[in-house]
Each structure stands twice: as structure tokens, then as C-alpha cells.
Amino acid sequence: MSPPPRLSARQMIGSNFAFQHFPLAEVARRMRGFGFTEIELWGVAPHLDLFHSSDRDVAEVKRVLAGEGLSVRCLTPEQVVYPINIASGDDAYRAASIDRFRRAADIAAELGARHLFLTPGRGYESEPAERAWDRSAEALRLIAGHAAGLGLRCLLEPLQRVESNIAHSAADTARLLEMVGADNMDVVLDTVAMACAGDSVADYAGLFGDRLAHVHLVDGRPAGHLVWGDGTLPLARILADLAEAGYRGALSFEPFGDGSYALDPVAAWTRHLTALAPHLDPVEARP
């Protein structure tokens, strides 16, 4: 009897999540030290942001990462607490937000990324949610069209209800994806968002198949975006279910918690990766 399938350690990528109070050069050095060759780049100051990063700044980011042998798999601009909202009921605010994401796509392409990471935005709580859905779908369509012209694919992640009044579940995401109608848009499974929505890996795999391209593997209770072991989510079971479904995309770690991980992100990352390692097939050493 053959052993059950497992995901590969090659699928785990680095990121600068929790390192926002450290210079990018140190983040790159730490990610190389963990053995990563690809990262998800969170677009947050002082590393990279959509308001102040010039072409020269982007070139410097590229130089710093390349100096440590790192490439960008995905650019994830801050967009939940940033003054950016593609589903805003304020027309000028929304148009400016869409323009910022066009700029984000330009930056992602310059950095050689595969994906631009997107979320649905948020409408007014005092209006019917359908209006926000329509605005979100239109904005996502415009951004994805710009990204397609640059050879980029996009990622769409559902959010928790406290973050958005648009797409929260796998079914919601499938509906929004259909409304957008972009061939270059894939889907993110965030383990916390999945748990909060009452969804399963089977729900995501069944709805999206190969378009499930990115996983944020974080613990929670069920919310929280915690280091593995600081929450109660069945992460080992989730990894096994992903392997059983034939998942071939990236695994990324997004530790936010209560903000304390940012005091010592190396310790947070080390604990998480130590817990994760027994559940992945190791990367074979090259001769």
C-alpha cells in the first residue's frame, strides 16, 4: 500500500509579513537563511508601497532580493487597512484605488512576479451589498485586464466579514470570479478565512481546481493569523487534504496575530516552519 500523498517543501515560499519594522535587506537575508528562493512580497512601507515607490525604488527592491537569490512569486499590496478600496461607494476614491492597482501591476511585472494579489474591497454598510459586489467585479475586471497586458495573473482572496461585505466564502469567491470573467484570475485559500466561513479544502478544490494557486497557511481560533500551534486549526489535516486534492501551488505564511510577532519575526517564522516541516516532503539536495 502506497503512502498518502504529501505536499513538497518546495511549495513553501517566504514573505516579509511580520518584518515591517525591519529593513528589506535584513528580510531578504533572513529568507535566504530559511532556504527560500521565492517570496510573496507584501507591499507595505518601508519595503514597497503604492504611494511613494518610484521606479528607482522598485529597481532597488529588485536588486536587494536578487542579491540574496530571491525572486518575487506574488506582489501583495496592502489593501485592507490602506487607504485603497476598489469597491468604495465614493467614485473618486474608487477610481484612484483602481489606478493604484494598475501601478501595482506595473511594479509586479517589473519585479518578475507571477501574480498580483487582490481582495474584493468593501462597500458601505448602509447600502445593499449588491452594489458593492458590482463595483468590486468591475474594478477587478479592469485591474485584471491591465495585468493581462503585462503577462501577469491575478489572485483573488475572500475576506472575513469584519474586513469586507462582499466575498467571504469559497462559494462567494466563485460567484465573484464569474462576475469578473477574467481568464487570468486565480484563487487564494486562506486557512483562517476558510475556517471562519465554515468551508473546507474540498470546497475550494471542487470549485476552483487548478485555479486554486496560493494558500495562506496560518493558525487561528479560528481567526487571528497565528503561528502554527498558537491557534486551534487542524493545519496538518488541511495540508493532507491539499495533497490529496493534488494542490500544486504555493504555501505562504502570513503571521499578524496581535502585532507581537513583529517584535521578533524570526522567532515566529522559526516556530511555524519547525511545526510545518514534518508534514512536507523535504527538498532533495542537488548533487
PDB file of C-alpha atoms in Angstrom:
ATOM      1  CA  MET A   1       0.000   0.000   0.000  1.00  0.00           C
ATOM      2  CA  SER A   2       1.491   3.335  -1.082  1.00  0.00           C
ATOM      3  CA  PRO A   3       1.817   6.155   1.475  1.00  0.00           C
ATOM      4  CA  PRO A   4      -0.646   9.051   1.274  1.00  0.00           C
ATOM      5  CA  PRO A   5       0.438  11.980  -0.924  1.00  0.00           C
ATOM      6  CA  ARG A   6       2.193  14.927   0.690  1.00  0.00           C
ATOM      7  CA  LEU A   7       2.959  18.432  -0.412  1.00  0.00           C
ATOM      8  CA  SER A   8       6.567  19.350  -1.107  1.00  0.00           C
ATOM      9  CA  ALA A   9       8.737  21.719   0.887  1.00  0.00           C
ATOM     10  CA  ARG A  10       9.449  23.380  -2.477  1.00  0.00           C
ATOM     11  CA  GLN A  11       5.917  24.793  -2.363  1.00  0.00           C
ATOM     12  CA  MET A  12       6.638  26.828   0.761  1.00  0.00           C
ATOM     13  CA  ILE A  13       7.733  30.369  -0.074  1.00  0.00           C
ATOM     14  CA  GLY A  14       8.980  33.216   2.068  1.00  0.00           C
ATOM     15  CA  SER A  15       7.468  36.645   2.654  1.00  0.00           C
ATOM     16  CA  ASN A  16       8.061  39.875   4.505  1.00  0.00           C
ATOM     17  CA  PHE A  17       4.934  39.502   6.661  1.00  0.00           C
ATOM     18  CA  ALA A  18       5.739  40.474  10.287  1.00  0.00           C
ATOM     19  CA  PHE A  19       9.004  42.104   9.157  1.00  0.00           C
ATOM     20  CA  GLN A  20       7.551  45.564   8.533  1.00  0.00           C
ATOM     21  CA  HIS A  21       9.759  47.114  11.219  1.00  0.00           C
ATOM     22  CA  PHE A  22      12.984  45.768   9.706  1.00  0.00           C
ATOM     23  CA  PRO A  23      14.859  46.903   6.582  1.00  0.00           C
ATOM     24  CA  LEU A  24      14.224  44.918   3.422  1.00  0.00           C
ATOM     25  CA  ALA A  25      17.878  43.859   3.178  1.00  0.00           C
ATOM     26  CA  GLU A  26      17.581  42.072   6.517  1.00  0.00           C
ATOM     27  CA  VAL A  27      14.313  40.435   5.476  1.00  0.00           C
ATOM     28  CA  ALA A  28      15.962  39.127   2.302  1.00  0.00           C
ATOM     29  CA  ARG A  29      18.911  37.787   4.283  1.00  0.00           C
ATOM     30  CA  ARG A  30      16.612  36.018   6.732  1.00  0.00           C
ATOM     31  CA  MET A  31      14.511  34.498   3.951  1.00  0.00           C
ATOM     32  CA  ARG A  32      17.639  33.169   2.281  1.00  0.00           C
ATOM     33  CA  GLY A  33      18.717  31.767   5.640  1.00  0.00           C
ATOM     34  CA  PHE A  34      15.444  29.852   5.856  1.00  0.00           C
ATOM     35  CA  GLY A  35      16.267  28.332   2.466  1.00  0.00           C
ATOM     36  CA  PHE A  36      13.702  30.158   0.345  1.00  0.00           C
ATOM     37  CA  THR A  37      14.245  31.155  -3.275  1.00  0.00           C
ATOM     38  CA  GLU A  38      10.817  32.781  -3.815  1.00  0.00           C
ATOM     39  CA  ILE A  39       8.805  35.196  -1.711  1.00  0.00           C
ATOM     40  CA  GLU A  40       5.393  36.780  -1.501  1.00  0.00           C
ATOM     41  CA  LEU A  41       6.212  40.481  -1.258  1.00  0.00           C
ATOM     42  CA  TRP A  42       3.812  42.403   0.961  1.00  0.00           C
ATOM     43  CA  GLY A  43       3.612  45.921  -0.428  1.00  0.00           C
ATOM     44  CA  VAL A  44       3.990  47.895   2.752  1.00  0.00           C
ATOM     45  CA  ALA A  45       6.246  50.763   3.793  1.00  0.00           C
ATOM     46  CA  PRO A  46       9.157  50.922   4.212  1.00  0.00           C
ATOM     47  CA  HIS A  47       9.775  47.986   1.865  1.00  0.00           C
ATOM     48  CA  LEU A  48       7.473  48.918  -1.020  1.00  0.00           C
ATOM     49  CA  ASP A  49       4.205  50.816  -1.196  1.00  0.00           C
ATOM     50  CA  LEU A  50       1.874  52.097  -3.868  1.00  0.00           C
ATOM     51  CA  PHE A  51       2.092  55.765  -2.932  1.00  0.00           C
ATOM     52  CA  HIS A  52       5.773  56.568  -2.720  1.00  0.00           C
ATOM     53  CA  SER A  53       7.775  53.893  -4.557  1.00  0.00           C
ATOM     54  CA  SER A  54       9.448  55.355  -7.634  1.00  0.00           C
ATOM     55  CA  ASP A  55      10.926  53.339 -10.482  1.00  0.00           C
ATOM     56  CA  ARG A  56      14.283  53.748  -8.759  1.00  0.00           C
ATOM     57  CA  ASP A  57      12.828  52.335  -5.519  1.00  0.00           C
ATOM     58  CA  VAL A  58      11.416  49.333  -7.382  1.00  0.00           C
ATOM     59  CA  ALA A  59      14.795  48.729  -9.023  1.00  0.00           C
ATOM     60  CA  GLU A  60      16.419  48.809  -5.584  1.00  0.00           C
ATOM     61  CA  VAL A  61      13.931  46.248  -4.239  1.00  0.00           C
ATOM     62  CA  LYS A  62      14.732  44.024  -7.197  1.00  0.00           C
ATOM     63  CA  ARG A  63      18.475  44.436  -6.582  1.00  0.00           C
ATOM     64  CA  VAL A  64      18.233  43.631  -2.873  1.00  0.00           C
ATOM     65  CA  LEU A  65      16.190  40.496  -3.448  1.00  0.00           C
ATOM     66  CA  ALA A  66      18.349  39.278  -6.336  1.00  0.00           C
ATOM     67  CA  GLY A  67      21.419  39.778  -4.177  1.00  0.00           C
ATOM     68  CA  GLU A  68      20.088  37.080  -1.861  1.00  0.00           C
ATOM     69  CA  GLY A  69      18.942  34.810  -4.703  1.00  0.00           C
ATOM     70  CA  LEU A  70      15.259  35.614  -4.184  1.00  0.00           C
ATOM     71  CA  SER A  71      12.567  36.109  -6.812  1.00  0.00           C
ATOM     72  CA  VAL A  72       9.061  37.510  -6.312  1.00  0.00           C
ATOM     73  CA  ARG A  73       6.315  34.989  -6.858  1.00  0.00           C
ATOM     74  CA  CYS A  74       3.497  37.304  -5.826  1.00  0.00           C
ATOM     75  CA  LEU A  75       3.138  41.021  -5.068  1.00  0.00           C
ATOM     76  CA  THR A  76       0.555  41.624  -2.350  1.00  0.00           C
ATOM     77  CA  PRO A  77      -0.141  45.349  -1.975  1.00  0.00           C
ATOM     78  CA  GLU A  78      -1.619  46.308   1.392  1.00  0.00           C
ATOM     79  CA  GLN A  79      -5.311  46.836   0.663  1.00  0.00           C
ATOM     80  CA  VAL A  80      -7.412  46.076   3.718  1.00  0.00           C
ATOM     81  CA  VAL A  81      -6.310  48.877   6.046  1.00  0.00           C
ATOM     82  CA  TYR A  82      -4.559  51.001   3.430  1.00  0.00           C
ATOM     83  CA  PRO A  83      -6.471  53.985   2.007  1.00  0.00           C
ATOM     84  CA  ILE A  84      -7.327  51.843  -1.010  1.00  0.00           C
ATOM     85  CA  ASN A  85     -10.763  50.381  -1.698  1.00  0.00           C
ATOM     86  CA  ILE A  86     -11.774  49.195  -5.154  1.00  0.00           C
ATOM     87  CA  ALA A  87     -15.418  48.738  -4.093  1.00  0.00           C
ATOM     88  CA  SER A  88     -15.857  52.113  -2.427  1.00  0.00           C
ATOM     89  CA  GLY A  89     -19.113  53.988  -2.929  1.00  0.00           C
ATOM     90  CA  ASP A  90     -17.068  57.162  -3.401  1.00  0.00           C
ATOM     91  CA  ASP A  91     -16.401  57.326  -7.155  1.00  0.00           C
ATOM     92  CA  ALA A  92     -13.195  59.380  -6.957  1.00  0.00           C
ATOM     93  CA  TYR A  93     -11.770  57.253  -4.157  1.00  0.00           C
ATOM     94  CA  ARG A  94     -12.591  54.067  -6.056  1.00  0.00           C
ATOM     95  CA  ALA A  95     -11.100  55.338  -9.337  1.00  0.00           C
ATOM     96  CA  ALA A  96      -7.894  56.331  -7.559  1.00  0.00           C
ATOM     97  CA  SER A  97      -7.751  52.882  -5.950  1.00  0.00           C
ATOM     98  CA  ILE A  98      -8.065  51.167  -9.325  1.00  0.00           C
ATOM     99  CA  ASP A  99      -5.261  53.346 -10.665  1.00  0.00           C
ATOM    100  CA  ARG A 100      -3.092  52.304  -7.720  1.00  0.00           C
ATOM    101  CA  PHE A 101      -3.612  48.674  -8.597  1.00  0.00           C
ATOM    102  CA  ARG A 102      -2.693  49.343 -12.204  1.00  0.00           C
ATOM    103  CA  ARG A 103       0.526  50.780 -10.802  1.00  0.00           C
ATOM    104  CA  ALA A 104       0.865  47.682  -8.610  1.00  0.00           C
ATOM    105  CA  ALA A 105       0.594  45.500 -11.705  1.00  0.00           C
ATOM    106  CA  ASP A 106       3.338  47.539 -13.373  1.00  0.00           C
ATOM    107  CA  ILE A 107       5.550  47.047 -10.312  1.00  0.00           C
ATOM    108  CA  ALA A 108       4.774  43.322 -10.144  1.00  0.00           C
ATOM    109  CA  ALA A 109       5.749  42.913 -13.784  1.00  0.00           C
ATOM    110  CA  GLU A 110       8.987  44.838 -13.250  1.00  0.00           C
ATOM    111  CA  LEU A 111       9.827  42.575 -10.308  1.00  0.00           C
ATOM    112  CA  GLY A 112       9.181  39.484 -12.431  1.00  0.00           C
ATOM    113  CA  ALA A 113       6.257  38.289 -10.303  1.00  0.00           C
ATOM    114  CA  ARG A 114       3.790  35.658 -11.474  1.00  0.00           C
ATOM    115  CA  HIS A 115       0.811  37.023  -9.566  1.00  0.00           C
ATOM    116  CA  LEU A 116      -0.745  40.254  -8.351  1.00  0.00           C
ATOM    117  CA  PHE A 117      -2.717  39.651  -5.161  1.00  0.00           C
ATOM    118  CA  LEU A 118      -6.222  41.195  -4.933  1.00  0.00           C
ATOM    119  CA  THR A 119      -9.108  41.306  -2.478  1.00  0.00           C
ATOM    120  CA  PRO A 120     -12.715  42.393  -3.140  1.00  0.00           C
ATOM    121  CA  GLY A 121     -12.721  45.727  -1.336  1.00  0.00           C
ATOM    122  CA  ARG A 122     -15.641  46.876   0.775  1.00  0.00           C
ATOM    123  CA  GLY A 123     -18.882  48.763   0.236  1.00  0.00           C
ATOM    124  CA  TYR A 124     -20.827  50.997   2.570  1.00  0.00           C
ATOM    125  CA  GLU A 125     -22.544  49.095   5.373  1.00  0.00           C
ATOM    126  CA  SER A 126     -25.592  51.325   4.906  1.00  0.00           C
ATOM    127  CA  GLU A 127     -26.275  50.276   1.300  1.00  0.00           C
ATOM    128  CA  PRO A 128     -27.346  46.972  -0.294  1.00  0.00           C
ATOM    129  CA  ALA A 129     -24.292  44.743  -0.597  1.00  0.00           C
ATOM    130  CA  GLU A 130     -25.106  44.007  -4.247  1.00  0.00           C
ATOM    131  CA  ARG A 131     -23.940  47.496  -5.180  1.00  0.00           C
ATOM    132  CA  ALA A 132     -20.541  46.795  -3.645  1.00  0.00           C
ATOM    133  CA  TRP A 133     -20.380  43.431  -5.417  1.00  0.00           C
ATOM    134  CA  ASP A 134     -20.985  45.137  -8.759  1.00  0.00           C
ATOM    135  CA  ARG A 135     -18.361  47.800  -8.114  1.00  0.00           C
ATOM    136  CA  SER A 136     -15.867  45.182  -6.967  1.00  0.00           C
ATOM    137  CA  ALA A 137     -16.404  42.985 -10.017  1.00  0.00           C
ATOM    138  CA  GLU A 138     -15.996  45.903 -12.400  1.00  0.00           C
ATOM    139  CA  ALA A 139     -12.813  47.077 -10.666  1.00  0.00           C
ATOM    140  CA  LEU A 140     -11.317  43.590 -10.575  1.00  0.00           C
ATOM    141  CA  ARG A 141     -12.091  43.214 -14.295  1.00  0.00           C
ATOM    142  CA  LEU A 142     -10.267  46.454 -15.095  1.00  0.00           C
ATOM    143  CA  ILE A 143      -7.245  45.561 -12.961  1.00  0.00           C
ATOM    144  CA  ALA A 144      -7.044  42.022 -14.330  1.00  0.00           C
ATOM    145  CA  GLY A 145      -7.216  43.373 -17.874  1.00  0.00           C
ATOM    146  CA  HIS A 146      -4.272  45.677 -17.215  1.00  0.00           C
ATOM    147  CA  ALA A 147      -2.354  42.828 -15.574  1.00  0.00           C
ATOM    148  CA  ALA A 148      -3.041  40.520 -18.515  1.00  0.00           C
ATOM    149  CA  GLY A 149      -1.411  43.016 -20.847  1.00  0.00           C
ATOM    150  CA  LEU A 150       1.730  42.708 -18.727  1.00  0.00           C
ATOM    151  CA  GLY A 151       1.703  38.907 -18.754  1.00  0.00           C
ATOM    152  CA  LEU A 152       0.549  38.688 -15.129  1.00  0.00           C
ATOM    153  CA  ARG A 153      -2.042  36.512 -13.465  1.00  0.00           C
ATOM    154  CA  CYS A 154      -4.061  37.814 -10.529  1.00  0.00           C
ATOM    155  CA  LEU A 155      -5.017  36.160  -7.258  1.00  0.00           C
ATOM    156  CA  LEU A 156      -8.372  36.747  -5.556  1.00  0.00           C
ATOM    157  CA  GLU A 157      -8.714  36.154  -1.812  1.00  0.00           C
ATOM    158  CA  PRO A 158     -12.016  36.199   0.088  1.00  0.00           C
ATOM    159  CA  LEU A 159     -12.060  38.192   3.319  1.00  0.00           C
ATOM    160  CA  GLN A 160     -13.692  37.787   6.695  1.00  0.00           C
ATOM    161  CA  ARG A 161     -16.962  39.612   7.323  1.00  0.00           C
ATOM    162  CA  VAL A 162     -15.237  42.105   9.620  1.00  0.00           C
ATOM    163  CA  GLU A 163     -12.977  43.022   6.682  1.00  0.00           C
ATOM    164  CA  SER A 164     -15.473  43.163   3.826  1.00  0.00           C
ATOM    165  CA  ASN A 165     -19.171  42.918   2.994  1.00  0.00           C
ATOM    166  CA  ILE A 166     -18.520  41.242  -0.352  1.00  0.00           C
ATOM    167  CA  ALA A 167     -16.928  37.774  -0.700  1.00  0.00           C
ATOM    168  CA  HIS A 168     -16.299  35.670   2.410  1.00  0.00           C
ATOM    169  CA  SER A 169     -16.677  32.027   1.383  1.00  0.00           C
ATOM    170  CA  ALA A 170     -15.496  29.754  -1.404  1.00  0.00           C
ATOM    171  CA  ALA A 171     -18.969  29.954  -2.965  1.00  0.00           C
ATOM    172  CA  ASP A 172     -18.901  33.758  -2.752  1.00  0.00           C
ATOM    173  CA  THR A 173     -15.498  33.786  -4.414  1.00  0.00           C
ATOM    174  CA  ALA A 174     -16.731  31.547  -7.226  1.00  0.00           C
ATOM    175  CA  ARG A 175     -19.648  33.909  -7.795  1.00  0.00           C
ATOM    176  CA  LEU A 176     -17.391  36.977  -7.835  1.00  0.00           C
ATOM    177  CA  LEU A 177     -14.924  35.229 -10.150  1.00  0.00           C
ATOM    178  CA  GLU A 178     -17.781  34.533 -12.570  1.00  0.00           C
ATOM    179  CA  MET A 179     -18.909  38.157 -12.386  1.00  0.00           C
ATOM    180  CA  VAL A 180     -15.388  39.350 -13.178  1.00  0.00           C
ATOM    181  CA  GLY A 181     -14.959  36.957 -16.101  1.00  0.00           C
ATOM    182  CA  ALA A 182     -11.163  37.283 -16.273  1.00  0.00           C
ATOM    183  CA  ASP A 183      -9.239  34.292 -17.596  1.00  0.00           C
ATOM    184  CA  ASN A 184      -6.080  35.382 -15.777  1.00  0.00           C
ATOM    185  CA  MET A 185      -7.533  35.357 -12.246  1.00  0.00           C
ATOM    186  CA  ASP A 186      -6.762  32.557  -9.784  1.00  0.00           C
ATOM    187  CA  VAL A 187      -7.873  31.980  -6.190  1.00  0.00           C
ATOM    188  CA  VAL A 188      -6.304  32.099  -2.722  1.00  0.00           C
ATOM    189  CA  LEU A 189      -7.237  29.776   0.119  1.00  0.00           C
ATOM    190  CA  ASP A 190      -6.536  31.465   3.444  1.00  0.00           C
ATOM    191  CA  THR A 191      -6.924  28.902   6.226  1.00  0.00           C
ATOM    192  CA  VAL A 192      -8.339  31.467   8.661  1.00  0.00           C
ATOM    193  CA  ALA A 193     -10.849  32.852   6.165  1.00  0.00           C
ATOM    194  CA  MET A 194     -11.779  29.289   5.207  1.00  0.00           C
ATOM    195  CA  ALA A 195     -12.395  28.316   8.835  1.00  0.00           C
ATOM    196  CA  CYS A 196     -14.363  31.474   9.624  1.00  0.00           C
ATOM    197  CA  ALA A 197     -16.617  30.799   6.618  1.00  0.00           C
ATOM    198  CA  GLY A 198     -17.143  27.146   7.569  1.00  0.00           C
ATOM    199  CA  ASP A 199     -15.539  25.955   4.325  1.00  0.00           C
ATOM    200  CA  SER A 200     -13.183  23.046   3.625  1.00  0.00           C
ATOM    201  CA  VAL A 201     -10.311  22.274   1.282  1.00  0.00           C
ATOM    202  CA  ALA A 202     -12.733  20.091  -0.677  1.00  0.00           C
ATOM    203  CA  ASP A 203     -14.981  23.119  -1.241  1.00  0.00           C
ATOM    204  CA  TYR A 204     -12.085  25.112  -2.726  1.00  0.00           C
ATOM    205  CA  ALA A 205     -10.683  22.218  -4.737  1.00  0.00           C
ATOM    206  CA  GLY A 206     -14.094  21.310  -6.114  1.00  0.00           C
ATOM    207  CA  LEU A 207     -14.970  24.861  -7.144  1.00  0.00           C
ATOM    208  CA  PHE A 208     -11.621  26.034  -8.498  1.00  0.00           C
ATOM    209  CA  GLY A 209      -9.458  23.045  -9.457  1.00  0.00           C
ATOM    210  CA  ASP A 210      -6.152  24.264 -10.922  1.00  0.00           C
ATOM    211  CA  ARG A 211      -7.210  27.884 -10.395  1.00  0.00           C
ATOM    212  CA  LEU A 212      -6.530  27.374  -6.692  1.00  0.00           C
ATOM    213  CA  ALA A 213      -2.984  28.718  -6.881  1.00  0.00           C
ATOM    214  CA  HIS A 214      -1.980  30.152  -3.489  1.00  0.00           C
ATOM    215  CA  VAL A 215      -2.513  29.183   0.159  1.00  0.00           C
ATOM    216  CA  HIS A 216      -2.000  31.335   3.228  1.00  0.00           C
ATOM    217  CA  LEU A 217      -1.263  28.656   5.835  1.00  0.00           C
ATOM    218  CA  VAL A 218      -1.864  30.247   9.223  1.00  0.00           C
ATOM    219  CA  ASP A 219      -3.332  29.117  12.517  1.00  0.00           C
ATOM    220  CA  GLY A 220      -6.330  30.733  14.195  1.00  0.00           C
ATOM    221  CA  ARG A 221      -9.121  30.383  16.778  1.00  0.00           C
ATOM    222  CA  PRO A 222     -10.493  30.385  14.100  1.00  0.00           C
ATOM    223  CA  ALA A 223      -9.409  33.974  13.298  1.00  0.00           C
ATOM    224  CA  GLY A 224      -6.120  35.570  14.205  1.00  0.00           C
ATOM    225  CA  HIS A 225      -3.482  34.693  11.573  1.00  0.00           C
ATOM    226  CA  LEU A 226      -1.281  32.935  14.107  1.00  0.00           C
ATOM    227  CA  VAL A 227       1.872  30.847  14.154  1.00  0.00           C
ATOM    228  CA  TRP A 228       1.192  27.108  13.880  1.00  0.00           C
ATOM    229  CA  GLY A 229       0.418  25.931  17.417  1.00  0.00           C
ATOM    230  CA  ASP A 230      -0.840  29.279  18.709  1.00  0.00           C
ATOM    231  CA  GLY A 231      -4.322  28.501  17.453  1.00  0.00           C
ATOM    232  CA  THR A 232      -6.671  25.542  17.095  1.00  0.00           C
ATOM    233  CA  LEU A 233      -6.993  24.968  13.348  1.00  0.00           C
ATOM    234  CA  PRO A 234      -6.275  21.432  12.043  1.00  0.00           C
ATOM    235  CA  LEU A 235      -3.376  22.513   9.844  1.00  0.00           C
ATOM    236  CA  ALA A 236      -1.936  19.006   9.439  1.00  0.00           C
ATOM    237  CA  ARG A 237      -5.325  17.809   8.168  1.00  0.00           C
ATOM    238  CA  ILE A 238      -5.588  20.801   5.863  1.00  0.00           C
ATOM    239  CA  LEU A 239      -2.164  20.020   4.361  1.00  0.00           C
ATOM    240  CA  ALA A 240      -3.154  16.382   3.912  1.00  0.00           C
ATOM    241  CA  ASP A 241      -6.388  17.422   2.204  1.00  0.00           C
ATOM    242  CA  LEU A 242      -4.489  19.778  -0.115  1.00  0.00           C
ATOM    243  CA  ALA A 243      -2.096  16.974  -1.034  1.00  0.00           C
ATOM    244  CA  GLU A 244      -4.982  14.596  -1.636  1.00  0.00           C
ATOM    245  CA  ALA A 245      -6.554  17.196  -3.930  1.00  0.00           C
ATOM    246  CA  GLY A 246      -3.325  17.422  -5.929  1.00  0.00           C
ATOM    247  CA  TYR A 247      -2.601  21.006  -4.978  1.00  0.00           C
ATOM    248  CA  ARG A 248       0.497  22.303  -6.806  1.00  0.00           C
ATOM    249  CA  GLY A 249       0.538  25.993  -5.880  1.00  0.00           C
ATOM    250  CA  ALA A 250       2.431  27.987  -3.279  1.00  0.00           C
ATOM    251  CA  LEU A 251       2.213  27.846   0.501  1.00  0.00           C
ATOM    252  CA  SER A 252       2.789  31.176   2.210  1.00  0.00           C
ATOM    253  CA  PHE A 253       2.809  32.286   5.852  1.00  0.00           C
ATOM    254  CA  GLU A 254       1.005  35.480   6.898  1.00  0.00           C
ATOM    255  CA  PRO A 255       1.565  35.984  10.658  1.00  0.00           C
ATOM    256  CA  PHE A 256      -0.213  39.047  12.023  1.00  0.00           C
ATOM    257  CA  GLY A 257      -1.645  37.968  15.376  1.00  0.00           C
ATOM    258  CA  ASP A 258      -1.904  40.831  17.859  1.00  0.00           C
ATOM    259  CA  GLY A 259       1.185  42.562  16.487  1.00  0.00           C
ATOM    260  CA  SER A 260       3.667  40.873  18.823  1.00  0.00           C
ATOM    261  CA  TYR A 261       5.112  38.643  16.076  1.00  0.00           C
ATOM    262  CA  ALA A 262       6.594  41.798  14.541  1.00  0.00           C
ATOM    263  CA  LEU A 263       8.761  42.223  17.651  1.00  0.00           C
ATOM    264  CA  ASP A 264      10.674  39.039  16.807  1.00  0.00           C
ATOM    265  CA  PRO A 265       9.553  37.787  13.397  1.00  0.00           C
ATOM    266  CA  VAL A 266      12.484  35.366  13.092  1.00  0.00           C
ATOM    267  CA  ALA A 267      11.286  33.504  16.191  1.00  0.00           C
ATOM    268  CA  ALA A 268       7.704  33.438  14.862  1.00  0.00           C
ATOM    269  CA  TRP A 269       8.824  32.139  11.483  1.00  0.00           C
ATOM    270  CA  THR A 270      11.139  29.554  13.049  1.00  0.00           C
ATOM    271  CA  ARG A 271       8.356  28.125  15.216  1.00  0.00           C
ATOM    272  CA  HIS A 272       5.973  27.961  12.270  1.00  0.00           C
ATOM    273  CA  LEU A 273       8.443  26.338   9.884  1.00  0.00           C
ATOM    274  CA  THR A 274       9.514  23.827  12.541  1.00  0.00           C
ATOM    275  CA  ALA A 275       5.881  22.779  13.006  1.00  0.00           C
ATOM    276  CA  LEU A 276       5.315  22.637   9.259  1.00  0.00           C
ATOM    277  CA  ALA A 277       8.394  20.622   8.246  1.00  0.00           C
ATOM    278  CA  PRO A 278       7.227  17.119   9.325  1.00  0.00           C
ATOM    279  CA  HIS A 279       4.184  17.441   7.067  1.00  0.00           C
ATOM    280  CA  LEU A 280       6.042  18.179   3.821  1.00  0.00           C
ATOM    281  CA  ASP A 281       8.276  16.078   1.629  1.00  0.00           C
ATOM    282  CA  PRO A 282      11.772  17.566   2.004  1.00  0.00           C
ATOM    283  CA  VAL A 283      13.580  19.161  -0.885  1.00  0.00           C
ATOM    284  CA  GLU A 284      16.180  16.739  -2.162  1.00  0.00           C
ATOM    285  CA  ALA A 285      19.734  18.036  -2.100  1.00  0.00           C
ATOM    286  CA  ARG A 286      21.125  18.699  -5.549  1.00  0.00           C
ATOM    287  CA  PRO A 287      24.331  16.847  -6.497  1.00  0.00           C
TER     288      PRO A 287
END
